[in-house]
Every structure is written in structure tokens, then in C-alpha cells.
């Protein structure tokens, strides 16, 4: 094999070895920079103690968060215990509210049924019933008045007297019949009374409908009170429970503050770690570039191009490398 080719091969080997070594050194440096950056960016919560409590964080030997908790102050703990007792009693009272308000539900059902009965009749039907009842009430007194009037006319000898007759109406209806002035006055008074009763009967029908509708409204109000009462019965329970939650939030403040401080530290550490990582990578690449050059490889490459080692028919030369003749 020509010596120049051998020298070129040896130079390439030396350069490859130098490049590999520089790459390994650079990779190790970049890995170390990444570890330093990760260490700087770790979440490091801070223990905080306030008047209301204190926080505690558990970290692994590697520096990772494994647990967190908080303790409320003895004063808040005493408040919580007292509120817990009140909360339990308030819940018991709320559980009995349905039975306490049950009469309202029953009354509402009764009013609904009664309202249906009133609205089952039309205003005309109610007016007719009203008219019949009133006339039944007036019938005995009218009969007595008629008997007294006839007896009076008989004793006076005017029982057969008839005056006041009228002719046929323009519509074709019959006119008024002839009778005595006393009977005419009697029948006129009775007709006026019936006309007034008819007006009252119509008003009674309207009042009947309004009253039935009012029963439904009253029943609905009672049912609403029944439901509202049960909801309001929970108000003391929810109030006490909310107060207990507020106390718990006061006790959680140290945990929240500690976690927030740890988050800020992690953010600052991440920024510093990122800068450290970039610097480390830059330094590693610089070392890689410098370490990737092999002087021996350059020497062998130069020798391989030299005329001294080019093949010649008139002379043969030998060269040794690493103790071996080539």
C-alpha cells in the first residue's frame, strides 16, 4: 500500500478519535449544565407561620415535594369545635322542618280542593241558585201579605174591582192585567224586589268565581310557605358551615403563602438555571470545537501530501508508526 495512503488513513483515524473525544466531553458538559439548571428550577416551598396557623412541607432526599399540610392555631381550633357543635344541631333542626311545616301542605291541598268545588259551577248556575234560595226565603212572607190583602179587600167589598189594564205591547206581548190598586202595588213591589234579587244573583255568581280563584291563590301561598320554610330551615346550618369554612381558609393561609413563595423561587431559579444551561452549552460547544482538532491528524495529512512519500520507481522508503514499520 502506498505510504501516502497509509498516512492519510492514520490522519483520519486520529481526527475521528479527537472528534469523538470532544463530542463526549461536550455531551458530558451539557448534561452537567442541564442537571444544574434542573436543580436551580426545583420547587422549594417555604414554611410559613401566621397568627392563624402554620404550614409544613415534606421533601424527599432528592429534593422533591412529597407532602404538604397545615395546622390551625389553638384559638381557631376552639372556634371550629364550637361551630361544629352548632352545625350539627342546626342540621337536626332542618331535618325536622318538613314535619313542622306539614300542616301548611295539608291546608294548601284542602284549599285547592275547595277552590275546585267553587269553580265547578258557572256564574249563571250560581246566580240561578242564589235567586231560587232568596225567593224561597221570601215566599212565606209574600203569601201572608197576599192573604192579608185579599181579606182586607173582601171585608171592604172591593174584591171584584179591577183597574189598570193595558193593551198589547208593541212587540206583541200581552199588556198588564186589570186588578185592584192594592194588588197592583203588591205585584209591583214584588217585581222590583225580584229585579233587585236578579242583580244580586249576578254579583253572587261573579263573587263565587273570584272566591274560588282566591282559594287557589291562598293555597299556592301556603304551599310556597311550606317549601320556603324548609329551605330557610337550612339557613342556620349553611351559615355555621360557611363560618367553619372561613376559619379553615384562615388556617390554610400559611400553606398558600408557603406554596406561593416556593413557586416564585422556582420561577427565579428556572430563569437562573436557564441562563446557566445556555452558558454551559455554549462553553461545551466551544470546548468541543477546540478539542475536535488533532495536531497529529494534521501532521499525517500533510505528510501524505508530501512528494517525499509519493510512490517512485527508483527508490523505496520506509516509515514506522507506533513501533511498527510501514
PDB file of C-alpha atoms in Angstrom:
ATOM      1  CA  UNK A   1       0.000   0.000   0.000  1.00  0.00           C
ATOM      2  CA  UNK A   2       1.401   3.428  -0.773  1.00  0.00           C
ATOM      3  CA  UNK A   3       2.799   5.197   2.218  1.00  0.00           C
ATOM      4  CA  UNK A   4       0.763   8.329   1.415  1.00  0.00           C
ATOM      5  CA  UNK A   5      -2.476   6.400   1.623  1.00  0.00           C
ATOM      6  CA  UNK A   6      -1.417   4.866   4.911  1.00  0.00           C
ATOM      7  CA  UNK A   7      -0.519   8.231   6.316  1.00  0.00           C
ATOM      8  CA  UNK A   8      -3.866   9.647   5.150  1.00  0.00           C
ATOM      9  CA  UNK A   9      -5.687   6.774   6.868  1.00  0.00           C
ATOM     10  CA  UNK A  10      -3.737   7.289  10.108  1.00  0.00           C
ATOM     11  CA  UNK A  11      -4.592  11.014   9.991  1.00  0.00           C
ATOM     12  CA  UNK A  12      -8.254  10.265   9.521  1.00  0.00           C
ATOM     13  CA  UNK A  13      -8.191   7.884  12.490  1.00  0.00           C
ATOM     14  CA  UNK A  14      -6.519  10.453  14.681  1.00  0.00           C
ATOM     15  CA  UNK A  15      -9.084  13.098  13.665  1.00  0.00           C
ATOM     16  CA  UNK A  16     -12.018  10.755  14.272  1.00  0.00           C
ATOM     17  CA  UNK A  17     -10.681   9.876  17.710  1.00  0.00           C
ATOM     18  CA  UNK A  18     -10.237  13.535  18.577  1.00  0.00           C
ATOM     19  CA  UNK A  19     -13.725  14.388  17.318  1.00  0.00           C
ATOM     20  CA  UNK A  20     -15.319  11.570  19.335  1.00  0.00           C
ATOM     21  CA  UNK A  21     -13.468  12.571  22.477  1.00  0.00           C
ATOM     22  CA  UNK A  22     -14.506  16.199  22.045  1.00  0.00           C
ATOM     23  CA  UNK A  23     -18.139  15.175  21.435  1.00  0.00           C
ATOM     24  CA  UNK A  24     -18.170  13.028  24.586  1.00  0.00           C
ATOM     25  CA  UNK A  25     -16.660  15.848  26.614  1.00  0.00           C
ATOM     26  CA  UNK A  26     -19.241  18.304  25.230  1.00  0.00           C
ATOM     27  CA  UNK A  27     -22.142  15.924  25.923  1.00  0.00           C
ATOM     28  CA  UNK A  28     -20.980  15.409  29.496  1.00  0.00           C
ATOM     29  CA  UNK A  29     -20.667  19.158  29.991  1.00  0.00           C
ATOM     30  CA  UNK A  30     -24.160  19.789  28.566  1.00  0.00           C
ATOM     31  CA  UNK A  31     -25.633  17.061  30.780  1.00  0.00           C
ATOM     32  CA  UNK A  32     -23.998  18.586  33.830  1.00  0.00           C
ATOM     33  CA  UNK A  33     -25.344  22.025  32.844  1.00  0.00           C
ATOM     34  CA  UNK A  34     -28.855  20.546  32.474  1.00  0.00           C
ATOM     35  CA  UNK A  35     -28.591  18.947  35.936  1.00  0.00           C
ATOM     36  CA  UNK A  36     -27.545  22.248  37.447  1.00  0.00           C
ATOM     37  CA  UNK A  37     -30.417  24.021  35.678  1.00  0.00           C
ATOM     38  CA  UNK A  38     -32.944  21.434  36.885  1.00  0.00           C
ATOM     39  CA  UNK A  39     -31.632  21.729  40.419  1.00  0.00           C
ATOM     40  CA  UNK A  40     -31.997  25.507  40.301  1.00  0.00           C
ATOM     41  CA  UNK A  41     -35.596  25.235  38.998  1.00  0.00           C
ATOM     42  CA  UNK A  42     -36.840  22.821  41.673  1.00  0.00           C
ATOM     43  CA  UNK A  43     -39.969  23.789  43.613  1.00  0.00           C
ATOM     44  CA  UNK A  44     -38.871  24.752  47.097  1.00  0.00           C
ATOM     45  CA  UNK A  45     -41.868  25.724  49.269  1.00  0.00           C
ATOM     46  CA  UNK A  46     -41.271  27.863  52.298  1.00  0.00           C
ATOM     47  CA  UNK A  47     -42.671  27.089  55.723  1.00  0.00           C
ATOM     48  CA  UNK A  48     -44.831  29.981  56.970  1.00  0.00           C
ATOM     49  CA  UNK A  49     -46.335  30.651  60.407  1.00  0.00           C
ATOM     50  CA  UNK A  50     -49.096  33.214  60.986  1.00  0.00           C
ATOM     51  CA  UNK A  51     -51.448  34.029  63.828  1.00  0.00           C
ATOM     52  CA  UNK A  52     -53.957  31.596  62.361  1.00  0.00           C
ATOM     53  CA  UNK A  53     -51.688  28.600  61.803  1.00  0.00           C
ATOM     54  CA  UNK A  54     -48.536  27.187  60.242  1.00  0.00           C
ATOM     55  CA  UNK A  55     -47.617  25.195  57.152  1.00  0.00           C
ATOM     56  CA  UNK A  56     -45.396  22.168  56.748  1.00  0.00           C
ATOM     57  CA  UNK A  57     -43.895  20.559  53.649  1.00  0.00           C
ATOM     58  CA  UNK A  58     -42.233  17.174  53.299  1.00  0.00           C
ATOM     59  CA  UNK A  59     -39.361  16.834  50.818  1.00  0.00           C
ATOM     60  CA  UNK A  60     -37.650  13.685  49.541  1.00  0.00           C
ATOM     61  CA  UNK A  61     -33.854  13.262  49.869  1.00  0.00           C
ATOM     62  CA  UNK A  62     -33.664  14.146  46.179  1.00  0.00           C
ATOM     63  CA  UNK A  63     -35.328  17.489  46.867  1.00  0.00           C
ATOM     64  CA  UNK A  64     -38.828  16.773  45.519  1.00  0.00           C
ATOM     65  CA  UNK A  65     -42.057  17.690  47.305  1.00  0.00           C
ATOM     66  CA  UNK A  66     -43.734  14.570  48.730  1.00  0.00           C
ATOM     67  CA  UNK A  67     -46.341  16.051  51.072  1.00  0.00           C
ATOM     68  CA  UNK A  68     -47.851  19.255  52.407  1.00  0.00           C
ATOM     69  CA  UNK A  69     -50.108  20.208  55.273  1.00  0.00           C
ATOM     70  CA  UNK A  70     -51.053  22.907  57.738  1.00  0.00           C
ATOM     71  CA  UNK A  71     -52.073  23.291  61.365  1.00  0.00           C
ATOM     72  CA  UNK A  72     -54.607  25.839  62.580  1.00  0.00           C
ATOM     73  CA  UNK A  73     -53.906  27.782  65.720  1.00  0.00           C
ATOM     74  CA  UNK A  74     -55.411  26.558  69.013  1.00  0.00           C
ATOM     75  CA  UNK A  75     -57.709  29.589  69.063  1.00  0.00           C
ATOM     76  CA  UNK A  76     -59.140  28.789  65.629  1.00  0.00           C
ATOM     77  CA  UNK A  77     -59.379  25.109  66.548  1.00  0.00           C
ATOM     78  CA  UNK A  78     -61.546  26.035  69.534  1.00  0.00           C
ATOM     79  CA  UNK A  79     -63.789  28.127  67.287  1.00  0.00           C
ATOM     80  CA  UNK A  80     -64.092  25.239  64.856  1.00  0.00           C
ATOM     81  CA  UNK A  81     -65.139  22.842  67.598  1.00  0.00           C
ATOM     82  CA  UNK A  82     -67.848  25.182  68.862  1.00  0.00           C
ATOM     83  CA  UNK A  83     -69.128  25.839  65.350  1.00  0.00           C
ATOM     84  CA  UNK A  84     -69.140  22.124  64.635  1.00  0.00           C
ATOM     85  CA  UNK A  85     -71.499  21.557  67.567  1.00  0.00           C
ATOM     86  CA  UNK A  86     -73.804  24.334  66.366  1.00  0.00           C
ATOM     87  CA  UNK A  87     -73.714  22.961  62.830  1.00  0.00           C
ATOM     88  CA  UNK A  88     -74.820  19.524  63.981  1.00  0.00           C
ATOM     89  CA  UNK A  89     -77.767  20.900  65.968  1.00  0.00           C
ATOM     90  CA  UNK A  90     -78.797  23.168  63.083  1.00  0.00           C
ATOM     91  CA  UNK A  91     -78.834  20.198  60.704  1.00  0.00           C
ATOM     92  CA  UNK A  92     -81.028  18.250  63.113  1.00  0.00           C
ATOM     93  CA  UNK A  93     -83.477  21.155  63.246  1.00  0.00           C
ATOM     94  CA  UNK A  94     -83.516  21.350  59.447  1.00  0.00           C
ATOM     95  CA  UNK A  95     -84.294  17.643  59.226  1.00  0.00           C
ATOM     96  CA  UNK A  96     -87.416  18.175  61.347  1.00  0.00           C
ATOM     97  CA  UNK A  97     -88.623  21.145  59.335  1.00  0.00           C
ATOM     98  CA  UNK A  98     -90.648  19.050  56.905  1.00  0.00           C
ATOM     99  CA  UNK A  99     -92.799  17.607  59.671  1.00  0.00           C
ATOM    100  CA  UNK A 100     -93.202  21.016  61.298  1.00  0.00           C
ATOM    101  CA  UNK A 101     -94.397  22.634  58.083  1.00  0.00           C
ATOM    102  CA  UNK A 102     -96.548  19.688  57.006  1.00  0.00           C
ATOM    103  CA  UNK A 103     -99.832  21.376  58.156  1.00  0.00           C
ATOM    104  CA  UNK A 104     -99.243  24.089  55.587  1.00  0.00           C
ATOM    105  CA  UNK A 105     -99.034  21.481  52.837  1.00  0.00           C
ATOM    106  CA  UNK A 106    -102.229  19.812  54.030  1.00  0.00           C
ATOM    107  CA  UNK A 107    -104.043  23.157  54.259  1.00  0.00           C
ATOM    108  CA  UNK A 108    -102.908  24.035  50.739  1.00  0.00           C
ATOM    109  CA  UNK A 109    -104.289  20.744  49.426  1.00  0.00           C
ATOM    110  CA  UNK A 110    -107.618  21.428  51.167  1.00  0.00           C
ATOM    111  CA  UNK A 111    -107.851  24.901  49.679  1.00  0.00           C
ATOM    112  CA  UNK A 112    -107.128  23.552  46.209  1.00  0.00           C
ATOM    113  CA  UNK A 113    -109.943  21.039  46.570  1.00  0.00           C
ATOM    114  CA  UNK A 114    -112.348  23.671  47.871  1.00  0.00           C
ATOM    115  CA  UNK A 115    -111.422  26.036  45.077  1.00  0.00           C
ATOM    116  CA  UNK A 116    -112.196  23.342  42.529  1.00  0.00           C
ATOM    117  CA  UNK A 117    -115.662  22.943  44.028  1.00  0.00           C
ATOM    118  CA  UNK A 118    -116.373  26.660  43.728  1.00  0.00           C
ATOM    119  CA  UNK A 119    -115.097  26.837  40.171  1.00  0.00           C
ATOM    120  CA  UNK A 120    -117.009  23.733  39.119  1.00  0.00           C
ATOM    121  CA  UNK A 121    -120.170  25.934  38.693  1.00  0.00           C
ATOM    122  CA  UNK A 122    -120.534  28.704  36.140  1.00  0.00           C
ATOM    123  CA  UNK A 123    -121.604  32.216  37.270  1.00  0.00           C
ATOM    124  CA  UNK A 124    -125.039  31.643  35.682  1.00  0.00           C
ATOM    125  CA  UNK A 125    -125.578  28.473  37.692  1.00  0.00           C
ATOM    126  CA  UNK A 126    -124.602  30.220  40.894  1.00  0.00           C
ATOM    127  CA  UNK A 127    -126.922  33.129  40.072  1.00  0.00           C
ATOM    128  CA  UNK A 128    -129.830  30.769  39.457  1.00  0.00           C
ATOM    129  CA  UNK A 129    -129.252  29.000  42.760  1.00  0.00           C
ATOM    130  CA  UNK A 130    -128.993  32.328  44.563  1.00  0.00           C
ATOM    131  CA  UNK A 131    -132.268  33.537  43.044  1.00  0.00           C
ATOM    132  CA  UNK A 132    -134.060  30.324  43.992  1.00  0.00           C
ATOM    133  CA  UNK A 133    -132.856  30.411  47.578  1.00  0.00           C
ATOM    134  CA  UNK A 134    -133.849  34.066  48.038  1.00  0.00           C
ATOM    135  CA  UNK A 135    -137.279  33.540  46.574  1.00  0.00           C
ATOM    136  CA  UNK A 136    -137.809  30.520  48.799  1.00  0.00           C
ATOM    137  CA  UNK A 137    -136.952  32.680  51.764  1.00  0.00           C
ATOM    138  CA  UNK A 138    -139.382  35.408  50.667  1.00  0.00           C
ATOM    139  CA  UNK A 139    -142.230  33.062  49.670  1.00  0.00           C
ATOM    140  CA  UNK A 140    -143.844  32.668  53.168  1.00  0.00           C
ATOM    141  CA  UNK A 141    -143.947  36.410  53.844  1.00  0.00           C
ATOM    142  CA  UNK A 142    -145.330  37.088  50.373  1.00  0.00           C
ATOM    143  CA  UNK A 143    -148.064  34.514  50.867  1.00  0.00           C
ATOM    144  CA  UNK A 144    -149.044  36.060  54.191  1.00  0.00           C
ATOM    145  CA  UNK A 145    -149.116  39.524  52.624  1.00  0.00           C
ATOM    146  CA  UNK A 146    -151.328  38.231  49.793  1.00  0.00           C
ATOM    147  CA  UNK A 147    -153.735  36.588  52.244  1.00  0.00           C
ATOM    148  CA  UNK A 148    -153.987  39.717  54.363  1.00  0.00           C
ATOM    149  CA  UNK A 149    -154.577  41.873  51.276  1.00  0.00           C
ATOM    150  CA  UNK A 150    -157.327  39.604  49.937  1.00  0.00           C
ATOM    151  CA  UNK A 151    -159.015  39.511  53.343  1.00  0.00           C
ATOM    152  CA  UNK A 152    -158.923  43.307  53.529  1.00  0.00           C
ATOM    153  CA  UNK A 153    -160.453  43.693  50.056  1.00  0.00           C
ATOM    154  CA  UNK A 154    -163.149  41.132  50.871  1.00  0.00           C
ATOM    155  CA  UNK A 155    -164.139  42.919  54.064  1.00  0.00           C
ATOM    156  CA  UNK A 156    -164.306  46.223  52.166  1.00  0.00           C
ATOM    157  CA  UNK A 157    -166.383  44.665  49.424  1.00  0.00           C
ATOM    158  CA  UNK A 158    -163.918  45.537  46.719  1.00  0.00           C
ATOM    159  CA  UNK A 159    -162.777  42.108  45.828  1.00  0.00           C
ATOM    160  CA  UNK A 160    -164.150  42.281  42.286  1.00  0.00           C
ATOM    161  CA  UNK A 161    -162.796  45.734  41.451  1.00  0.00           C
ATOM    162  CA  UNK A 162    -160.306  45.656  38.608  1.00  0.00           C
ATOM    163  CA  UNK A 163    -158.479  48.694  37.183  1.00  0.00           C
ATOM    164  CA  UNK A 164    -155.167  49.486  35.477  1.00  0.00           C
ATOM    165  CA  UNK A 165    -155.374  47.145  32.487  1.00  0.00           C
ATOM    166  CA  UNK A 166    -153.208  47.940  29.454  1.00  0.00           C
ATOM    167  CA  UNK A 167    -153.320  46.856  25.849  1.00  0.00           C
ATOM    168  CA  UNK A 168    -150.994  44.703  23.860  1.00  0.00           C
ATOM    169  CA  UNK A 169    -147.337  45.690  23.778  1.00  0.00           C
ATOM    170  CA  UNK A 170    -145.740  46.900  20.513  1.00  0.00           C
ATOM    171  CA  UNK A 171    -143.769  43.681  20.419  1.00  0.00           C
ATOM    172  CA  UNK A 172    -146.967  41.664  20.507  1.00  0.00           C
ATOM    173  CA  UNK A 173    -146.682  40.662  24.159  1.00  0.00           C
ATOM    174  CA  UNK A 174    -149.722  40.865  26.412  1.00  0.00           C
ATOM    175  CA  UNK A 175    -150.227  44.005  28.457  1.00  0.00           C
ATOM    176  CA  UNK A 176    -150.891  44.319  32.183  1.00  0.00           C
ATOM    177  CA  UNK A 177    -153.968  42.670  33.525  1.00  0.00           C
ATOM    178  CA  UNK A 178    -156.623  44.618  35.426  1.00  0.00           C
ATOM    179  CA  UNK A 179    -156.573  44.364  39.206  1.00  0.00           C
ATOM    180  CA  UNK A 180    -157.193  46.416  42.294  1.00  0.00           C
ATOM    181  CA  UNK A 181    -154.807  49.247  43.177  1.00  0.00           C
ATOM    182  CA  UNK A 182    -153.712  47.360  46.316  1.00  0.00           C
ATOM    183  CA  UNK A 183    -152.870  44.185  44.341  1.00  0.00           C
ATOM    184  CA  UNK A 184    -151.148  46.252  41.659  1.00  0.00           C
ATOM    185  CA  UNK A 185    -148.988  47.902  44.272  1.00  0.00           C
ATOM    186  CA  UNK A 186    -148.286  44.492  45.802  1.00  0.00           C
ATOM    187  CA  UNK A 187    -147.211  42.929  42.473  1.00  0.00           C
ATOM    188  CA  UNK A 188    -145.122  45.994  41.557  1.00  0.00           C
ATOM    189  CA  UNK A 189    -143.246  45.821  44.849  1.00  0.00           C
ATOM    190  CA  UNK A 190    -142.665  42.093  44.364  1.00  0.00           C
ATOM    191  CA  UNK A 191    -141.406  42.690  40.774  1.00  0.00           C
ATOM    192  CA  UNK A 192    -138.987  45.360  41.955  1.00  0.00           C
ATOM    193  CA  UNK A 193    -137.773  43.067  44.694  1.00  0.00           C
ATOM    194  CA  UNK A 194    -137.188  40.243  42.175  1.00  0.00           C
ATOM    195  CA  UNK A 195    -135.296  42.613  39.869  1.00  0.00           C
ATOM    196  CA  UNK A 196    -133.039  43.607  42.718  1.00  0.00           C
ATOM    197  CA  UNK A 197    -132.518  39.937  43.617  1.00  0.00           C
ATOM    198  CA  UNK A 198    -131.552  39.200  39.990  1.00  0.00           C
ATOM    199  CA  UNK A 199    -128.851  41.873  40.140  1.00  0.00           C
ATOM    200  CA  UNK A 200    -127.589  40.477  43.424  1.00  0.00           C
ATOM    201  CA  UNK A 201    -127.635  36.950  41.973  1.00  0.00           C
ATOM    202  CA  UNK A 202    -125.379  38.015  39.101  1.00  0.00           C
ATOM    203  CA  UNK A 203    -122.962  39.626  41.527  1.00  0.00           C
ATOM    204  CA  UNK A 204    -123.036  36.468  43.653  1.00  0.00           C
ATOM    205  CA  UNK A 205    -122.008  34.395  40.631  1.00  0.00           C
ATOM    206  CA  UNK A 206    -119.063  36.679  39.965  1.00  0.00           C
ATOM    207  CA  UNK A 207    -118.043  36.635  43.628  1.00  0.00           C
ATOM    208  CA  UNK A 208    -118.212  32.848  43.596  1.00  0.00           C
ATOM    209  CA  UNK A 209    -115.674  32.632  40.750  1.00  0.00           C
ATOM    210  CA  UNK A 210    -113.403  35.219  42.365  1.00  0.00           C
ATOM    211  CA  UNK A 211    -113.592  33.445  45.704  1.00  0.00           C
ATOM    212  CA  UNK A 212    -112.726  30.089  44.129  1.00  0.00           C
ATOM    213  CA  UNK A 213    -109.754  31.608  42.337  1.00  0.00           C
ATOM    214  CA  UNK A 214    -108.700  33.264  45.593  1.00  0.00           C
ATOM    215  CA  UNK A 215    -108.704  29.888  47.304  1.00  0.00           C
ATOM    216  CA  UNK A 216    -106.204  28.640  44.739  1.00  0.00           C
ATOM    217  CA  UNK A 217    -104.026  31.702  45.313  1.00  0.00           C
ATOM    218  CA  UNK A 218    -104.139  31.257  49.078  1.00  0.00           C
ATOM    219  CA  UNK A 219    -103.334  27.568  48.713  1.00  0.00           C
ATOM    220  CA  UNK A 220    -100.397  28.375  46.445  1.00  0.00           C
ATOM    221  CA  UNK A 221     -99.081  30.871  49.010  1.00  0.00           C
ATOM    222  CA  UNK A 222     -99.333  28.258  51.745  1.00  0.00           C
ATOM    223  CA  UNK A 223     -97.520  25.718  49.579  1.00  0.00           C
ATOM    224  CA  UNK A 224     -94.820  28.285  48.891  1.00  0.00           C
ATOM    225  CA  UNK A 225     -94.508  28.952  52.617  1.00  0.00           C
ATOM    226  CA  UNK A 226     -94.226  25.207  53.168  1.00  0.00           C
ATOM    227  CA  UNK A 227     -91.318  24.946  50.734  1.00  0.00           C
ATOM    228  CA  UNK A 228     -89.706  28.242  51.748  1.00  0.00           C
ATOM    229  CA  UNK A 229     -89.866  27.271  55.387  1.00  0.00           C
ATOM    230  CA  UNK A 230     -87.928  24.079  54.758  1.00  0.00           C
ATOM    231  CA  UNK A 231     -85.310  25.935  52.712  1.00  0.00           C
ATOM    232  CA  UNK A 232     -84.971  28.622  55.375  1.00  0.00           C
ATOM    233  CA  UNK A 233     -84.623  25.921  57.997  1.00  0.00           C
ATOM    234  CA  UNK A 234     -81.286  25.063  56.351  1.00  0.00           C
ATOM    235  CA  UNK A 235     -80.063  28.641  56.657  1.00  0.00           C
ATOM    236  CA  UNK A 236     -78.529  28.252  60.156  1.00  0.00           C
ATOM    237  CA  UNK A 237     -76.783  25.060  59.048  1.00  0.00           C
ATOM    238  CA  UNK A 238     -75.297  26.624  55.915  1.00  0.00           C
ATOM    239  CA  UNK A 239     -74.339  29.746  57.860  1.00  0.00           C
ATOM    240  CA  UNK A 240     -72.471  27.781  60.517  1.00  0.00           C
ATOM    241  CA  UNK A 241     -70.874  25.581  57.886  1.00  0.00           C
ATOM    242  CA  UNK A 242     -69.740  28.628  55.924  1.00  0.00           C
ATOM    243  CA  UNK A 243     -68.246  30.177  59.048  1.00  0.00           C
ATOM    244  CA  UNK A 244     -66.320  26.978  59.676  1.00  0.00           C
ATOM    245  CA  UNK A 245     -65.037  27.026  56.107  1.00  0.00           C
ATOM    246  CA  UNK A 246     -63.908  30.641  56.534  1.00  0.00           C
ATOM    247  CA  UNK A 247     -61.957  29.674  59.637  1.00  0.00           C
ATOM    248  CA  UNK A 248     -60.415  26.790  57.710  1.00  0.00           C
ATOM    249  CA  UNK A 249     -59.323  29.196  54.979  1.00  0.00           C
ATOM    250  CA  UNK A 250     -57.600  31.354  57.592  1.00  0.00           C
ATOM    251  CA  UNK A 251     -55.724  28.275  58.754  1.00  0.00           C
ATOM    252  CA  UNK A 252     -54.774  27.457  55.153  1.00  0.00           C
ATOM    253  CA  UNK A 253     -53.158  30.848  54.585  1.00  0.00           C
ATOM    254  CA  UNK A 254     -49.665  29.714  55.692  1.00  0.00           C
ATOM    255  CA  UNK A 255     -49.837  26.784  53.263  1.00  0.00           C
ATOM    256  CA  UNK A 256     -50.917  29.070  50.434  1.00  0.00           C
ATOM    257  CA  UNK A 257     -48.250  31.646  51.247  1.00  0.00           C
ATOM    258  CA  UNK A 258     -45.540  29.000  51.508  1.00  0.00           C
ATOM    259  CA  UNK A 259     -46.511  27.431  48.213  1.00  0.00           C
ATOM    260  CA  UNK A 260     -46.607  30.854  46.554  1.00  0.00           C
ATOM    261  CA  UNK A 261     -43.139  31.756  47.813  1.00  0.00           C
ATOM    262  CA  UNK A 262     -41.876  28.386  46.649  1.00  0.00           C
ATOM    263  CA  UNK A 263     -43.393  28.963  43.236  1.00  0.00           C
ATOM    264  CA  UNK A 264     -41.720  32.347  42.960  1.00  0.00           C
ATOM    265  CA  UNK A 265     -38.389  30.864  43.987  1.00  0.00           C
ATOM    266  CA  UNK A 266     -38.823  28.113  41.418  1.00  0.00           C
ATOM    267  CA  UNK A 267     -39.588  30.692  38.732  1.00  0.00           C
ATOM    268  CA  UNK A 268     -36.477  32.709  39.600  1.00  0.00           C
ATOM    269  CA  UNK A 269     -34.461  29.511  39.816  1.00  0.00           C
ATOM    270  CA  UNK A 270     -35.765  28.398  36.433  1.00  0.00           C
ATOM    271  CA  UNK A 271     -34.642  31.673  34.884  1.00  0.00           C
ATOM    272  CA  UNK A 272     -31.227  31.396  36.509  1.00  0.00           C
ATOM    273  CA  UNK A 273     -30.997  27.732  35.593  1.00  0.00           C
ATOM    274  CA  UNK A 274     -31.884  28.501  32.003  1.00  0.00           C
ATOM    275  CA  UNK A 275     -29.120  31.072  31.844  1.00  0.00           C
ATOM    276  CA  UNK A 276     -26.739  28.597  33.449  1.00  0.00           C
ATOM    277  CA  UNK A 277     -27.782  25.924  30.984  1.00  0.00           C
ATOM    278  CA  UNK A 278     -27.268  28.193  27.986  1.00  0.00           C
ATOM    279  CA  UNK A 279     -23.850  29.212  29.285  1.00  0.00           C
ATOM    280  CA  UNK A 280     -22.884  25.628  29.940  1.00  0.00           C
ATOM    281  CA  UNK A 281     -23.972  24.537  26.484  1.00  0.00           C
ATOM    282  CA  UNK A 282     -22.056  27.399  24.895  1.00  0.00           C
ATOM    283  CA  UNK A 283     -18.939  26.515  26.855  1.00  0.00           C
ATOM    284  CA  UNK A 284     -19.312  22.844  25.955  1.00  0.00           C
ATOM    285  CA  UNK A 285     -19.646  23.643  22.257  1.00  0.00           C
ATOM    286  CA  UNK A 286     -16.573  25.860  22.466  1.00  0.00           C
ATOM    287  CA  UNK A 287     -14.604  23.068  24.118  1.00  0.00           C
ATOM    288  CA  UNK A 288     -15.903  20.638  21.544  1.00  0.00           C
ATOM    289  CA  UNK A 289     -14.765  22.862  18.693  1.00  0.00           C
ATOM    290  CA  UNK A 290     -11.303  23.278  20.214  1.00  0.00           C
ATOM    291  CA  UNK A 291     -10.955  19.670  21.278  1.00  0.00           C
ATOM    292  CA  UNK A 292     -12.100  18.318  17.941  1.00  0.00           C
ATOM    293  CA  UNK A 293      -8.837  19.353  16.281  1.00  0.00           C
ATOM    294  CA  UNK A 294      -5.997  16.770  16.285  1.00  0.00           C
ATOM    295  CA  UNK A 295      -2.465  18.038  15.511  1.00  0.00           C
ATOM    296  CA  UNK A 296      -1.318  14.508  14.784  1.00  0.00           C
ATOM    297  CA  UNK A 297      -4.114  14.120  12.228  1.00  0.00           C
ATOM    298  CA  UNK A 298      -2.996  17.322  10.551  1.00  0.00           C
ATOM    299  CA  UNK A 299       0.614  16.137  10.505  1.00  0.00           C
ATOM    300  CA  UNK A 300      -0.244  12.822   8.927  1.00  0.00           C
ATOM    301  CA  UNK A 301      -2.480  14.505   6.379  1.00  0.00           C
ATOM    302  CA  UNK A 302       0.327  16.894   5.458  1.00  0.00           C
ATOM    303  CA  UNK A 303       2.842  14.065   5.178  1.00  0.00           C
ATOM    304  CA  UNK A 304       0.510  12.117   2.951  1.00  0.00           C
ATOM    305  CA  UNK A 305       0.500  15.018   0.511  1.00  0.00           C
ATOM    306  CA  UNK A 306       4.269  15.439   0.607  1.00  0.00           C
ATOM    307  CA  UNK A 307       6.272  14.485  -2.519  1.00  0.00           C
ATOM    308  CA  UNK A 308       8.683  12.643  -0.305  1.00  0.00           C
ATOM    309  CA  UNK A 309       6.134   9.923   0.356  1.00  0.00           C
ATOM    310  CA  UNK A 310       4.685   9.751  -3.118  1.00  0.00           C
ATOM    311  CA  UNK A 311       5.308   6.459  -4.945  1.00  0.00           C
ATOM    312  CA  UNK A 312       8.584   6.300  -7.038  1.00  0.00           C
ATOM    313  CA  UNK A 313      10.024   3.510  -9.170  1.00  0.00           C
ATOM    314  CA  UNK A 314      13.653   4.464  -8.476  1.00  0.00           C
ATOM    315  CA  UNK A 315      13.524   4.484  -4.652  1.00  0.00           C
ATOM    316  CA  UNK A 316      11.743   2.877  -1.796  1.00  0.00           C
ATOM    317  CA  UNK A 317      11.393   4.413   1.624  1.00  0.00           C
ATOM    318  CA  UNK A 318      10.157   3.019   4.970  1.00  0.00           C
ATOM    319  CA  UNK A 319       8.342   4.719   7.797  1.00  0.00           C
ATOM    320  CA  UNK A 320       7.445   3.468  11.261  1.00  0.00           C
ATOM    321  CA  UNK A 321       4.362   4.413  13.301  1.00  0.00           C
ATOM    322  CA  UNK A 322       3.600   3.276  16.778  1.00  0.00           C
ATOM    323  CA  UNK A 323       6.612   0.938  16.756  1.00  0.00           C
ATOM    324  CA  UNK A 324       5.743  -0.744  13.505  1.00  0.00           C
ATOM    325  CA  UNK A 325       7.357  -0.269  10.100  1.00  0.00           C
ATOM    326  CA  UNK A 326       5.062   0.782   7.270  1.00  0.00           C
TER     327      UNK A 326
END
